[in-house]
Amino acid sequence: MKKIIIASDHGAVNLKTEIISFLKTKKIEINDMGVNSEASVDYPDIALLACNEFKKGGYDFGILLCGTGIGMSITANKVKGIRCALIHDLFTAEMARAHNDANFIAFGGRIKYCVPVTEMIEKFMDTKFAGDRHSRRIAKIMDAETKS
Ligand code: RB5
């Protein structure tokens, strides 16, 4: 059984609701860390809250949402151990798992995507990490956290 953490700022509340409904149909356990209103908040606060909760363990991956997904992904990628991929189609959803072994994926509630976000999430969930040379590359990314 998968367990997923999800969080958004005010720019993606409806998208978060849509994703949660989809994940429930898949019988996935969800920790919804908010927000649930369109009152303005600062996306770095929400991203850090979700990443720090994720790091406690027990989650398969996390989903971060804001107006564009950009602010959430930039913030998440500042947190040690987090690899957050900004997804925009089925190909990037697949590669984020197969090549980058992302532990967070980000989307924008104000973006008009060419495929539903739920399909991109499904593609990410159905893909396995390819390992091999990609493990070496990921090790180099994680090394950059201590060397930069
Ligand atoms: C908030 O207005 C907006 O800046 C935020 O949702 C996000 O798009 C930032 O990257």
mmCIF file with all atom_site columns, N, CA, C and O and ligand atoms in Angstrom, residues 9-10 43 66-68 70-71 110, ligand 1:
data_model
loop_
_atom_site.group_PDB
_atom_site.id
_atom_site.type_symbol
_atom_site.label_atom_id
_atom_site.label_alt_id
_atom_site.label_comp_id
_atom_site.label_asym_id
_atom_site.label_entity_id
_atom_site.label_seq_id
_atom_site.pdbx_PDB_ins_code
_atom_site.Cartn_x
_atom_site.Cartn_y
_atom_site.Cartn_z
_atom_site.occupancy
_atom_site.B_iso_or_equiv
_atom_site.pdbx_formal_charge
_atom_site.auth_seq_id
_atom_site.auth_comp_id
_atom_site.auth_asym_id
_atom_site.auth_atom_id
_atom_site.pdbx_PDB_model_num
ATOM   1  N N  . ASP A 1 9   ? -0.015 25.468 -2.185  1.00 0.00 ? 9   ASP A N  1
ATOM   2  C CA . ASP A 1 9   ? -0.313 26.821 -1.716  1.00 0.00 ? 9   ASP A CA 1
ATOM   3  C C  . ASP A 1 9   ? -1.693 27.189 -2.248  1.00 0.00 ? 9   ASP A C  1
ATOM   4  O O  . ASP A 1 9   ? -2.427 26.334 -2.781  1.00 0.00 ? 9   ASP A O  1
ATOM   5  N N  . HIS A 1 10  ? -2.056 28.464 -2.125  1.00 0.00 ? 10  HIS A N  1
ATOM   6  C CA . HIS A 1 10  ? -3.400 28.914 -2.539  1.00 0.00 ? 10  HIS A CA 1
ATOM   7  C C  . HIS A 1 10  ? -3.615 28.826 -4.052  1.00 0.00 ? 10  HIS A C  1
ATOM   8  O O  . HIS A 1 10  ? -4.745 28.911 -4.502  1.00 0.00 ? 10  HIS A O  1
ATOM   9  N N  . TYR A 1 43  ? 4.538  29.927 -0.477  1.00 0.00 ? 43  TYR A N  1
ATOM   10 C CA . TYR A 1 43  ? 4.803  28.529 -0.863  1.00 0.00 ? 43  TYR A CA 1
ATOM   11 C C  . TYR A 1 43  ? 6.045  27.908 -0.216  1.00 0.00 ? 43  TYR A C  1
ATOM   12 O O  . TYR A 1 43  ? 6.039  26.712 0.067   1.00 0.00 ? 43  TYR A O  1
ATOM   13 N N  . CYS A 1 66  ? 1.715  24.450 -6.582  1.00 0.00 ? 66  CYS A N  1
ATOM   14 C CA . CYS A 1 66  ? 1.517  25.889 -6.403  1.00 0.00 ? 66  CYS A CA 1
ATOM   15 C C  . CYS A 1 66  ? 0.986  26.415 -7.733  1.00 0.00 ? 66  CYS A C  1
ATOM   16 O O  . CYS A 1 66  ? 0.534  25.610 -8.561  1.00 0.00 ? 66  CYS A O  1
ATOM   17 N N  . GLY A 1 67  ? 1.030  27.709 -7.961  1.00 0.00 ? 67  GLY A N  1
ATOM   18 C CA . GLY A 1 67  ? 0.474  28.220 -9.214  1.00 0.00 ? 67  GLY A CA 1
ATOM   19 C C  . GLY A 1 67  ? 1.130  27.605 -10.433 1.00 0.00 ? 67  GLY A C  1
ATOM   20 O O  . GLY A 1 67  ? 0.461  27.212 -11.394 1.00 0.00 ? 67  GLY A O  1
ATOM   21 N N  . THR A 1 68  ? 2.452  27.495 -10.361 1.00 0.00 ? 68  THR A N  1
ATOM   22 C CA . THR A 1 68  ? 3.211  26.949 -11.499 1.00 0.00 ? 68  THR A CA 1
ATOM   23 C C  . THR A 1 68  ? 3.928  25.640 -11.177 1.00 0.00 ? 68  THR A C  1
ATOM   24 O O  . THR A 1 68  ? 4.401  24.964 -12.088 1.00 0.00 ? 68  THR A O  1
ATOM   25 N N  . ILE A 1 70  ? 6.728  25.803 -9.868  1.00 0.00 ? 70  ILE A N  1
ATOM   26 C CA . ILE A 1 70  ? 8.143  26.214 -9.895  1.00 0.00 ? 70  ILE A CA 1
ATOM   27 C C  . ILE A 1 70  ? 8.651  26.558 -8.490  1.00 0.00 ? 70  ILE A C  1
ATOM   28 O O  . ILE A 1 70  ? 9.687  26.037 -8.051  1.00 0.00 ? 70  ILE A O  1
ATOM   29 N N  . GLY A 1 71  ? 7.921  27.405 -7.788  1.00 0.00 ? 71  GLY A N  1
ATOM   30 C CA . GLY A 1 71  ? 8.380  27.822 -6.457  1.00 0.00 ? 71  GLY A CA 1
ATOM   31 C C  . GLY A 1 71  ? 8.482  26.645 -5.508  1.00 0.00 ? 71  GLY A C  1
ATOM   32 O O  . GLY A 1 71  ? 9.440  26.537 -4.726  1.00 0.00 ? 71  GLY A O  1
ATOM   33 N N  . ARG A 1 110 ? -2.235 26.600 -12.006 1.00 0.00 ? 110 ARG A N  1
ATOM   34 C CA . ARG A 1 110 ? -2.649 27.623 -12.966 1.00 0.00 ? 110 ARG A CA 1
ATOM   35 C C  . ARG A 1 110 ? -2.116 27.320 -14.365 1.00 0.00 ? 110 ARG A C  1
ATOM   36 O O  . ARG A 1 110 ? -2.107 28.198 -15.233 1.00 0.00 ? 110 ARG A O  1
HETATM 37 C C1 . RB5 B 2 .   ? 1.616  32.552 -5.769  1.00 0.00 ? 1   RB5 B C1 1
HETATM 38 O O1 . RB5 B 2 .   ? 0.973  33.659 -6.268  1.00 0.00 ? 1   RB5 B O1 1
HETATM 39 C C2 . RB5 B 2 .   ? 2.533  31.964 -6.825  1.00 0.00 ? 1   RB5 B C2 1
HETATM 40 O O2 . RB5 B 2 .   ? 3.674  32.732 -6.935  1.00 0.00 ? 1   RB5 B O2 1
HETATM 41 C C3 . RB5 B 2 .   ? 2.883  30.540 -6.466  1.00 0.00 ? 1   RB5 B C3 1
HETATM 42 O O3 . RB5 B 2 .   ? 1.712  29.796 -6.415  1.00 0.00 ? 1   RB5 B O3 1
HETATM 43 C C4 . RB5 B 2 .   ? 3.797  29.808 -7.407  1.00 0.00 ? 1   RB5 B C4 1
HETATM 44 O O4 . RB5 B 2 .   ? 3.338  29.850 -8.719  1.00 0.00 ? 1   RB5 B O4 1
HETATM 45 C C5 . RB5 B 2 .   ? 5.221  30.114 -7.302  1.00 0.00 ? 1   RB5 B C5 1
HETATM 46 O O5 . RB5 B 2 .   ? 6.090  29.525 -7.951  1.00 0.00 ? 1   RB5 B O5 1
#
